[in-house]
Amino acid sequence: MKKLAISALAVGALFAQSTSADLEAKIKQLEKQVQQLKQMAISNQKKVNPIAANNHLFWSYDLRSSIDIINYKLTNGNKKANNILSNRVRLTAVAKPSDNLKATLQIEANNIYGMDGKPVNSAMQTLGYDNSNWTANETPDDTSLRVSQAFFNYYFGENNEFMFSAGRRPATEGYPAHFRAGDEHANSPLAHLINLEFDGMSLQIKNDFFAQKSEKFEEWGTWLKFCAGRGYSPNSGKFTQYPYDKDDSLKINDFFGMIFVPYDDGQYALWTETVKAWNVKGMYDYNSTTKKFDSMKDAGDYFGFNAVFKAAGIGDGINDYLDDTNAFISFALSKTIPHNEKMLGSDDSKTGTSWWIGADMPAGDDGRWGFNFIKGSKYYRSMTYAEDTLIGSIAAVRGKAYEVYYNGVIIPHLTWGVRATIIKYDYTGSNAFFGDDGTPVDVDNMQTAIKDAKDIRAYIRYNF
């Protein structure tokens, strides 16, 4: 900065001379100084070039401390209750070395204060599948850091109209679950049908591609994404005679999905999601002594469909409140396709449906409040274990779920919120697997089934 100031003074002094005899010499001297300044600029540019080219990691830090007051009412009139204190910390790194390549890494620890770490046995009789690969980061437990996301996005095509991604994808807190969590942006896929972590890949065909075919597609905002992944990989392990050879006791569990958005003008949109999964797992062989399901088997295949109509603002300039209101109606359908085992306690294919209606609205200075109402039928079964409600998944409920929440801002980067969730079950098995444990039984016909569940949550969150 000093060198630039000196040079500026020199320029002023040169042109302050009253005679013109030395003007040509002075100009040459000035040109020499300009060349020196250019060399300095080039040198400085080389020093900052890695930053200018984004050849570094952008880190973010997200810490949420919560208290959940949970209550259960059983069909026999008994009650159960607890209060849970938990911390969830996320460290997210994003690198973008070029305009068409981005990589994301997110590691997470989610722990309960003073967690009672009961041992896990082979029959999954205690914590069991709580820390399975596809739910671990949504299950408050210990302080271990786990990989929540690790993937890259590669954009290609004449106008970067295609995007390919692979790795551990961000498949939780999708639309509309992100509103209740106080997150500004939703992940993919849609949370009503799928809300669990997975490893896989995706290919997105962006609106630019469709716009080349017709101007209508550009107006409609049409786009398409294909996703594929693997939920279970049976193998014998490393220290065997044939390392990682196929374990024939269970089959590979793969899935394929498609997100198709026929219309999205930025305010009103229709999003759809279609999913097929092969060889989903079920728990069978109920042990009357331990009161547990002791074994895991291949149940069959699964089909799911989800359509969401959403509005980012209601009307056109009616008032500021409606302009800043998000509202949605979501419909989800699930269908079981049994093979050699029963699915949800039946040899026949069963279809279930669910509706999710809600809104997210402004409240005070930078605050938001909202509500959710979900109604699920007897045989509805979403691909959801990781919903951010300790009493169970509201998206998977066979019955009704009611929820109201508020997310506020204390100061920039420091937020807080409260949420009340009530679940009224009509049938059992909402959060179970696809086998006998997922059999829907009318709760009024059982002695110890959960009839009502409540969760009052309060949290404070630092995010930077």
Coordinates of C-alpha atoms in Angstrom, one line a residue:
M1 CA 0.0 0.0 0.0
K2 CA 2.9 2.4 0.8
K3 CA 4.5 1.6 -2.6
L4 CA 1.3 2.5 -4.3
A5 CA 1.0 5.8 -2.4
I6 CA 4.6 6.7 -3.2
S7 CA 4.0 6.1 -6.9
A8 CA 0.9 8.2 -6.8
L9 CA 2.8 11.1 -5.3
A10 CA 5.5 10.7 -7.9
V11 CA 3.0 10.9 -10.7
G12 CA 1.6 14.1 -9.2
A13 CA 5.1 15.6 -8.9
L14 CA 5.9 14.8 -12.5
F15 CA 2.9 16.6 -13.9
A16 CA 3.3 19.5 -11.6
Q17 CA 6.3 20.8 -13.5
S18 CA 5.7 24.1 -15.3
T19 CA 8.2 23.5 -18.1
S20 CA 7.8 21.1 -21.0
A21 CA 11.4 20.6 -21.9
D22 CA 11.7 17.5 -19.7
L23 CA 8.2 16.2 -20.4
E24 CA 9.3 13.4 -22.7
A25 CA 11.8 12.2 -20.1
K26 CA 9.3 12.4 -17.4
I27 CA 6.8 10.3 -19.4
K28 CA 9.4 7.6 -19.9
Q29 CA 10.1 7.6 -16.2
L30 CA 6.4 7.3 -15.5
E31 CA 6.1 4.4 -18.0
K32 CA 8.9 2.7 -16.1
Q33 CA 7.1 3.0 -12.8
V34 CA 3.9 1.7 -14.4
Q35 CA 5.8 -1.4 -15.6
Q36 CA 7.1 -1.9 -12.0
L37 CA 3.6 -1.6 -10.7
K38 CA 2.4 -4.2 -13.2
Q39 CA 5.1 -6.6 -12.1
M40 CA 4.1 -6.1 -8.4
A41 CA 0.5 -6.8 -9.3
I42 CA 1.4 -10.0 -11.2
S43 CA 3.5 -11.1 -8.3
N44 CA 0.7 -10.5 -5.8
Q45 CA -1.8 -12.2 -8.1
K46 CA 0.3 -15.3 -8.0
K47 CA 0.3 -15.2 -4.3
V48 CA -3.5 -15.0 -3.9
N49 CA -4.3 -17.1 -7.0
P50 CA -5.2 -20.3 -5.0
I51 CA -7.8 -18.3 -3.1
A52 CA -9.1 -16.6 -6.3
A53 CA -9.4 -20.1 -7.9
N54 CA -11.1 -21.5 -4.8
N55 CA -8.4 -24.0 -4.2
H56 CA -9.1 -24.3 -0.5
L57 CA -11.8 -25.6 1.9
F58 CA -14.7 -23.6 3.2
W59 CA -15.4 -24.8 6.7
S60 CA -18.6 -24.4 8.7
Y61 CA -19.4 -25.3 12.3
D62 CA -22.8 -26.2 13.6
L63 CA -23.5 -27.0 17.2
R64 CA -27.0 -27.7 18.5
S65 CA -27.8 -28.4 22.2
S66 CA -31.3 -29.7 22.9
I67 CA -33.6 -30.9 25.6
D68 CA -36.4 -33.3 24.7
I69 CA -39.1 -34.0 27.2
I70 CA -40.8 -37.2 26.0
N71 CA -43.9 -39.0 27.2
Y72 CA -45.7 -42.2 26.2
K73 CA -49.2 -43.3 27.0
L74 CA -49.9 -47.0 26.6
T75 CA -53.1 -48.7 25.8
N76 CA -53.3 -50.2 29.3
G77 CA -53.2 -46.7 30.8
N78 CA -49.6 -46.9 31.9
K79 CA -47.2 -44.0 31.1
K80 CA -43.5 -43.7 30.4
A81 CA -41.5 -40.5 30.4
N82 CA -37.9 -39.1 30.3
N83 CA -36.0 -36.0 29.6
I84 CA -33.1 -36.2 27.2
L85 CA -30.2 -33.7 26.9
S86 CA -28.2 -34.0 23.7
N87 CA -25.5 -32.3 21.6
R88 CA -25.2 -32.5 17.9
V89 CA -22.1 -31.1 16.2
R90 CA -21.4 -30.9 12.5
L91 CA -18.2 -29.9 10.7
T92 CA -18.7 -29.3 7.0
A93 CA -16.0 -28.7 4.4
V94 CA -16.7 -27.6 0.9
A95 CA -14.1 -27.3 -1.9
K96 CA -14.7 -25.9 -5.3
P97 CA -11.5 -26.0 -7.4
S98 CA -13.4 -25.1 -10.6
D99 CA -16.8 -23.8 -11.7
N100 CA -18.0 -27.3 -12.6
L101 CA -16.6 -29.4 -9.7
K102 CA -17.5 -29.2 -6.0
A103 CA -16.8 -31.7 -3.2
T104 CA -18.5 -31.8 0.2
L105 CA -17.5 -33.5 3.5
Q106 CA -19.5 -33.5 6.6
I107 CA -18.6 -35.2 9.9
E108 CA -20.9 -35.4 12.8
A109 CA -21.2 -36.4 16.4
N110 CA -24.6 -36.8 18.1
N111 CA -24.6 -37.7 21.7
I112 CA -26.9 -37.9 24.7
Y113 CA -25.6 -36.5 28.0
G114 CA -24.6 -39.5 30.2
M115 CA -25.7 -42.1 27.6
D116 CA -26.4 -45.5 29.1
G117 CA -24.5 -47.5 26.5
K118 CA -26.1 -50.9 26.8
P119 CA -24.2 -53.8 25.1
V120 CA -25.4 -54.9 21.7
N121 CA -25.9 -58.6 21.1
S122 CA -26.3 -60.6 17.9
A123 CA -30.0 -60.7 18.3
M124 CA -30.3 -56.9 18.3
Q125 CA -32.0 -57.0 21.6
T126 CA -30.8 -53.7 23.0
L127 CA -29.5 -50.8 21.0
G128 CA -29.4 -53.1 18.0
Y129 CA -29.8 -51.2 14.7
D130 CA -29.7 -47.7 16.3
N131 CA -26.3 -47.2 14.9
S132 CA -26.8 -48.8 11.5
N133 CA -25.0 -47.1 8.6
W134 CA -28.2 -45.4 7.5
T135 CA -29.3 -44.0 10.8
A136 CA -26.2 -43.5 12.9
N137 CA -25.9 -39.7 12.5
E138 CA -29.6 -39.1 13.3
T139 CA -29.4 -41.3 16.5
P140 CA -28.1 -39.4 19.5
D141 CA -25.7 -41.8 21.3
D142 CA -22.0 -41.2 21.9
T143 CA -19.4 -38.6 20.9
S144 CA -17.9 -40.6 18.0
L145 CA -17.4 -38.6 14.9
R146 CA -19.0 -40.3 11.8
V147 CA -19.0 -39.4 8.2
S148 CA -22.4 -38.0 7.4
Q149 CA -21.7 -36.7 3.9
A150 CA -18.8 -37.3 1.5
F151 CA -19.6 -36.7 -2.1
F152 CA -18.7 -34.6 -5.2
N153 CA -20.8 -32.8 -7.8
Y154 CA -19.5 -32.7 -11.3
Y155 CA -21.3 -30.5 -13.8
F156 CA -20.8 -31.1 -17.5
G157 CA -22.3 -30.5 -20.9
E158 CA -22.2 -27.5 -23.2
N159 CA -24.0 -25.4 -20.6
N160 CA -23.3 -27.6 -17.6
E161 CA -26.8 -28.9 -18.0
F162 CA -25.9 -32.3 -16.4
M163 CA -24.7 -33.0 -12.9
F164 CA -23.2 -36.3 -11.8
S165 CA -22.6 -37.0 -8.1
A166 CA -21.2 -40.0 -6.1
G167 CA -20.4 -40.8 -2.5
R168 CA -22.3 -40.6 0.8
R169 CA -25.2 -38.4 -0.2
P170 CA -27.1 -35.9 2.0
A171 CA -30.4 -37.8 2.1
T172 CA -31.9 -36.5 5.4
E173 CA -33.7 -33.3 6.2
G174 CA -35.2 -33.0 2.7
Y175 CA -38.3 -31.0 1.8
P176 CA -40.4 -30.3 3.9
A177 CA -38.6 -31.6 7.0
H178 CA -35.9 -28.9 6.8
F179 CA -38.4 -26.2 7.9
R180 CA -39.0 -27.8 11.3
A181 CA -35.3 -28.2 11.8
G182 CA -34.7 -24.5 11.2
D183 CA -32.6 -25.1 8.1
E184 CA -32.7 -22.6 5.2
H185 CA -32.2 -25.1 2.5
A186 CA -33.6 -28.6 2.0
N187 CA -31.5 -31.7 1.0
S188 CA -32.6 -34.3 -1.5
P189 CA -34.7 -36.4 -1.7
L190 CA -38.2 -35.6 -0.4
A191 CA -38.5 -36.3 3.3
H192 CA -42.0 -37.7 3.3
L193 CA -41.0 -40.9 1.6
I194 CA -37.2 -41.1 2.2
N195 CA -35.3 -39.7 5.2
L196 CA -32.3 -41.9 5.8
E197 CA -28.6 -41.8 4.9
F198 CA -27.3 -43.8 2.0
D199 CA -24.2 -44.4 -0.2
G200 CA -24.8 -44.1 -3.9
M201 CA -24.8 -41.8 -7.0
S202 CA -27.1 -39.5 -8.9
L203 CA -27.4 -38.0 -12.3
Q204 CA -29.3 -34.7 -12.7
I205 CA -30.6 -33.3 -16.0
K206 CA -31.1 -29.7 -15.3
N207 CA -33.6 -27.3 -16.7
D208 CA -31.1 -25.9 -19.2
F209 CA -31.3 -29.2 -21.1
F210 CA -35.1 -29.1 -21.3
A211 CA -35.1 -25.4 -22.2
Q212 CA -33.1 -26.3 -25.3
K213 CA -36.0 -28.5 -26.4
S214 CA -38.8 -26.0 -25.8
E215 CA -39.3 -22.6 -24.3
K216 CA -42.2 -24.0 -22.3
F217 CA -39.9 -26.2 -20.3
E218 CA -37.8 -23.2 -19.4
E219 CA -40.9 -21.4 -18.1
W220 CA -42.0 -24.5 -16.3
G221 CA -38.6 -25.0 -14.7
T222 CA -38.7 -28.7 -15.5
W223 CA -35.8 -31.0 -14.4
L224 CA -35.0 -34.6 -13.6
K225 CA -32.7 -36.6 -11.3
F226 CA -31.9 -40.3 -11.2
C227 CA -30.5 -41.8 -8.0
A228 CA -29.1 -45.3 -7.2
G229 CA -27.6 -46.8 -4.1
R230 CA -27.0 -49.8 -2.0
G231 CA -28.5 -50.3 1.5
Y232 CA -27.0 -53.7 2.4
S233 CA -24.0 -55.6 1.0
P234 CA -23.8 -59.3 2.3
N235 CA -20.3 -60.6 2.3
S236 CA -18.1 -62.8 4.4
G237 CA -15.7 -60.2 5.6
K238 CA -11.9 -59.8 5.3
F239 CA -10.5 -62.5 7.5
T240 CA -12.1 -65.5 5.8
Q241 CA -11.0 -68.1 3.2
Y242 CA -12.5 -66.0 0.4
P243 CA -12.4 -62.4 1.6
Y244 CA -15.5 -60.4 0.9
D245 CA -17.2 -63.2 -1.1
K246 CA -21.0 -63.2 -1.2
D247 CA -22.8 -64.4 1.9
D248 CA -25.8 -66.3 0.6
S249 CA -27.8 -66.0 3.8
L250 CA -29.0 -62.6 2.8
K251 CA -29.4 -60.9 -0.6
I252 CA -28.0 -57.5 -1.8
N253 CA -30.3 -54.6 -1.0
D254 CA -30.2 -52.1 -3.9
F255 CA -32.5 -49.2 -4.7
F256 CA -33.3 -46.9 -7.6
G257 CA -35.1 -43.5 -7.4
M258 CA -36.2 -40.7 -9.7
I259 CA -37.0 -37.1 -8.8
F260 CA -39.1 -35.5 -11.5
V261 CA -40.1 -31.9 -11.3
P262 CA -42.5 -31.1 -14.1
Y263 CA -43.2 -27.5 -12.9
D264 CA -41.3 -25.1 -10.7
D265 CA -41.6 -21.4 -11.4
G266 CA -39.9 -20.3 -8.2
Q267 CA -43.1 -19.7 -6.4
Y268 CA -45.4 -22.6 -7.1
A269 CA -44.0 -26.1 -7.8
L270 CA -44.9 -29.8 -8.2
W271 CA -42.2 -32.2 -7.3
T272 CA -42.5 -36.0 -7.6
E273 CA -40.4 -38.9 -6.4
T274 CA -40.5 -42.5 -7.4
V275 CA -38.5 -45.3 -5.6
K276 CA -37.9 -49.0 -6.1
A277 CA -35.9 -51.1 -3.6
W278 CA -35.0 -54.8 -3.9
N279 CA -34.6 -57.3 -1.1
V280 CA -35.5 -55.0 1.8
K281 CA -35.0 -56.6 5.2
G282 CA -37.4 -57.8 7.8
M283 CA -37.2 -59.1 11.4
Y284 CA -38.9 -62.5 12.1
D285 CA -39.1 -65.3 14.6
Y286 CA -40.6 -63.6 17.6
N287 CA -39.0 -64.8 20.8
S288 CA -41.8 -65.0 23.5
T289 CA -39.2 -65.2 26.2
T290 CA -37.1 -62.2 25.3
K291 CA -40.1 -60.3 23.8
K292 CA -37.9 -59.6 20.7
F293 CA -37.6 -60.5 17.0
D294 CA -34.4 -62.5 16.8
S295 CA -33.5 -62.8 13.1
M296 CA -33.2 -60.7 10.0
K297 CA -34.3 -62.0 6.6
D298 CA -34.9 -60.8 3.0
A299 CA -38.5 -59.7 2.9
G300 CA -39.2 -58.7 -0.7
D301 CA -39.2 -55.6 -2.8
Y302 CA -40.6 -52.1 -2.2
F303 CA -42.2 -49.4 -4.3
G304 CA -42.8 -45.8 -3.3
F305 CA -44.2 -42.6 -4.8
N306 CA -44.4 -39.1 -3.4
A307 CA -45.9 -35.9 -4.9
V308 CA -45.6 -32.5 -3.3
F309 CA -47.3 -29.3 -4.3
K310 CA -45.5 -26.4 -2.7
A311 CA -45.8 -22.7 -2.6
A312 CA -42.9 -20.3 -1.7
G313 CA -45.3 -17.4 -1.1
I314 CA -49.1 -17.3 -1.4
G315 CA -50.7 -15.0 -3.9
D316 CA -49.1 -12.1 -5.6
G317 CA -48.4 -9.1 -3.4
I318 CA -51.5 -9.5 -1.2
N319 CA -49.4 -8.7 1.8
D320 CA -45.8 -9.2 3.1
Y321 CA -46.9 -12.0 5.4
L322 CA -48.3 -14.2 2.7
D323 CA -45.4 -13.3 0.4
D324 CA -43.0 -14.8 3.0
T325 CA -45.1 -17.9 3.7
N326 CA -44.2 -21.4 2.6
A327 CA -47.0 -23.9 2.3
F328 CA -47.2 -27.5 1.0
I329 CA -49.4 -30.6 0.6
S330 CA -47.6 -33.9 0.2
F331 CA -49.0 -37.3 -0.8
A332 CA -47.0 -40.5 -0.4
L333 CA -47.8 -44.1 -1.4
S334 CA -46.0 -47.3 -0.5
K335 CA -46.4 -50.8 -1.8
T336 CA -44.9 -54.1 -0.6
I337 CA -43.9 -56.9 -3.0
P338 CA -43.3 -60.1 -1.0
H339 CA -41.1 -62.9 -2.2
N340 CA -40.7 -66.0 0.0
E341 CA -41.3 -64.2 3.3
K342 CA -44.2 -62.2 4.6
M343 CA -44.0 -58.4 4.4
L344 CA -45.7 -56.5 7.2
G345 CA -47.1 -59.7 8.4
S346 CA -48.8 -60.6 5.0
D347 CA -48.1 -62.9 2.1
D348 CA -50.0 -60.4 -0.1
S349 CA -48.8 -57.1 -1.6
K350 CA -50.1 -54.2 0.6
T351 CA -50.5 -50.6 -0.3
G352 CA -50.4 -47.7 2.2
T353 CA -50.9 -44.0 1.8
S354 CA -50.0 -40.9 3.8
W355 CA -50.8 -37.1 3.7
W356 CA -48.5 -34.4 5.1
I357 CA -49.9 -30.8 5.2
G358 CA -48.0 -27.9 6.7
A359 CA -46.8 -24.3 6.5
D360 CA -43.7 -22.3 7.6
M361 CA -44.4 -18.6 8.3
P362 CA -42.7 -15.4 9.5
A363 CA -42.8 -14.5 13.1
G364 CA -41.3 -11.4 14.6
D365 CA -37.7 -10.3 13.8
D366 CA -36.2 -13.0 11.6
G367 CA -38.2 -15.7 13.4
R368 CA -40.3 -18.5 11.8
W369 CA -43.1 -20.6 13.1
G370 CA -45.0 -23.4 11.5
F371 CA -47.2 -26.5 11.8
N372 CA -47.3 -30.0 10.4
F373 CA -50.2 -32.5 10.2
I374 CA -49.5 -36.1 9.0
K375 CA -52.0 -38.9 8.5
G376 CA -50.9 -42.4 7.6
S377 CA -52.9 -45.5 6.7
K378 CA -52.7 -49.0 8.1
Y379 CA -50.0 -50.4 5.7
Y380 CA -48.1 -47.2 5.0
R381 CA -44.4 -47.7 5.2
S382 CA -41.9 -44.9 4.3
M383 CA -38.1 -45.3 4.0
T384 CA -37.7 -43.4 7.2
Y385 CA -36.0 -44.1 10.5
A386 CA -34.0 -40.9 11.0
E387 CA -36.7 -38.3 11.4
D388 CA -35.5 -35.7 13.9
T389 CA -38.1 -36.6 16.6
L390 CA -36.9 -38.9 19.4
I391 CA -40.3 -40.4 19.9
G392 CA -40.5 -41.7 16.3
S393 CA -40.9 -40.6 12.8
I394 CA -43.8 -38.3 12.0
A395 CA -43.4 -39.1 8.3
A396 CA -43.9 -42.8 8.9
V397 CA -46.8 -42.6 11.3
R398 CA -49.7 -45.1 11.0
G399 CA -52.2 -42.8 12.6
K400 CA -52.0 -39.0 13.0
A401 CA -49.2 -36.6 14.0
Y402 CA -49.6 -33.0 15.0
E403 CA -46.7 -30.5 15.4
V404 CA -46.1 -26.8 15.9
Y405 CA -42.7 -25.1 16.2
Y406 CA -40.9 -21.8 16.4
N407 CA -37.3 -21.1 15.3
G408 CA -35.9 -17.7 16.3
V409 CA -32.7 -15.7 16.1
I410 CA -30.9 -14.4 19.2
I411 CA -28.0 -12.7 17.3
P412 CA -26.5 -13.6 13.9
H413 CA -25.3 -17.2 13.9
L414 CA -27.0 -18.0 17.2
T415 CA -30.5 -19.3 17.1
W416 CA -33.0 -21.1 19.3
G417 CA -36.3 -22.9 18.9
V418 CA -39.1 -24.9 20.5
R419 CA -41.2 -27.6 19.1
A420 CA -44.2 -29.7 20.3
T421 CA -45.0 -33.0 18.6
I422 CA -47.9 -35.3 19.3
I423 CA -48.3 -38.7 17.7
K424 CA -51.5 -40.7 18.0
Y425 CA -51.0 -44.2 16.7
D426 CA -53.8 -46.2 15.2
Y427 CA -51.6 -49.2 14.3
T428 CA -48.3 -50.6 15.4
G429 CA -45.2 -51.0 13.3
S430 CA -44.7 -47.4 12.2
N431 CA -40.9 -47.4 12.8
A432 CA -40.3 -51.1 12.3
F433 CA -38.7 -53.1 9.5
F434 CA -40.5 -54.9 6.7
G435 CA -41.0 -58.3 8.4
D436 CA -43.3 -59.5 11.2
D437 CA -42.3 -56.6 13.5
G438 CA -43.8 -54.2 10.9
T439 CA -47.2 -56.0 11.1
P440 CA -49.9 -53.3 11.6
V441 CA -52.0 -54.3 14.6
D442 CA -54.8 -52.1 15.9
V443 CA -53.4 -50.6 19.1
D444 CA -56.7 -50.8 20.8
N445 CA -56.4 -54.6 20.6
M446 CA -53.1 -54.7 22.4
Q447 CA -52.3 -54.3 26.1
T448 CA -48.9 -52.5 25.9
A449 CA -48.9 -50.7 22.6
I450 CA -48.1 -47.0 22.5
K451 CA -51.3 -45.1 22.0
D452 CA -50.0 -41.5 22.3
A453 CA -46.4 -40.1 22.2
K454 CA -45.3 -36.5 23.0
D455 CA -42.0 -34.7 22.5
I456 CA -41.4 -31.2 23.7
R457 CA -38.1 -30.0 22.4
A458 CA -36.1 -26.8 23.0
Y459 CA -32.7 -26.1 21.5
I460 CA -30.0 -23.4 21.1
R461 CA -27.8 -23.6 18.0
Y462 CA -24.6 -22.0 16.9
N463 CA -24.0 -22.1 13.1
F464 CA -21.2 -20.4 11.3

